[in-house]
XYZ file of C-alpha atoms in Angstrom:
67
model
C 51.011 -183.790 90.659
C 53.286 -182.280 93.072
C 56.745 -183.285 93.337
C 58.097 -185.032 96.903
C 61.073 -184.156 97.837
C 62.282 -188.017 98.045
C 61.702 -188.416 94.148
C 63.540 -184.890 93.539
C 66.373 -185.992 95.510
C 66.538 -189.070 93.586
C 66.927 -186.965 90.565
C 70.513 -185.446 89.425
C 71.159 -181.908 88.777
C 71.069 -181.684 85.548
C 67.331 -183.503 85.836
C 66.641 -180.819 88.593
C 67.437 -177.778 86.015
C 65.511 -179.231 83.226
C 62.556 -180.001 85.874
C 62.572 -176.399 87.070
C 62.493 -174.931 83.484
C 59.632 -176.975 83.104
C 58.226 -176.090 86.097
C 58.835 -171.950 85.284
C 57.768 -172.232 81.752
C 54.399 -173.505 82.906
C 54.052 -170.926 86.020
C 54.197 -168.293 83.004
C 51.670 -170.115 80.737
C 49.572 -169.731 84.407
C 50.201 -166.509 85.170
C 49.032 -165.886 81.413
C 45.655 -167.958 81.767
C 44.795 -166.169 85.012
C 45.236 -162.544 83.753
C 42.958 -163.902 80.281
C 40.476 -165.188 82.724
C 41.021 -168.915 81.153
C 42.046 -170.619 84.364
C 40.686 -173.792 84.801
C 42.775 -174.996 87.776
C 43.732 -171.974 90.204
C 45.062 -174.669 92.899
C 47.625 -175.158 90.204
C 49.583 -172.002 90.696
C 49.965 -172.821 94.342
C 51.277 -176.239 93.127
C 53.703 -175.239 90.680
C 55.412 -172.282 93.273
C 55.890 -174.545 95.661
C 57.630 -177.263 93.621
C 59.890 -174.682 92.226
C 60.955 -173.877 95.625
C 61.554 -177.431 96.657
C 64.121 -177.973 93.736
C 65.649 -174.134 94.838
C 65.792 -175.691 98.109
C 67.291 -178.845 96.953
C 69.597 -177.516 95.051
C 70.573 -174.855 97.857
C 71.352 -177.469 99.783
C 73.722 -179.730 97.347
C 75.623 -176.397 96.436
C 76.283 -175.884 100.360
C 77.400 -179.730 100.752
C 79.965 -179.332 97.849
C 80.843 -175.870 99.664
């Protein structure tokens, strides 16, 4: 379920910060699972870093245009 960067720029900032809460709350809850040896998905992790940096990037980039 990875995020595309048209749908995130669809999405306002205040959608973007609540998204990347989500998205940091679950890295932890990861993070957690791997070092209890209760992974199921590992691909996940991979997943979940890179969406957080698309809305980083995203929002990089809206900060700069209002700059």
């Amino acid at each position: 379920m990875a995020a595309k960067i048209e749908d995130l720029r669809a999405k306002t900032d205040d959608q973007l910060t609540a998204d990347l809460a989500d998205l940091k709350r679950e890295q932890f809850n990861l993070r957690f699972q791997a070092a209890t040896s209760q992974l199921e998905a590992p691909a996940r992790i991979k997943e979940v870093r890179r969406d957080i940096a698309r809305i980083k990037t995203l929002q990089a980039e809206r900060s700069a245009a209002k700059a």
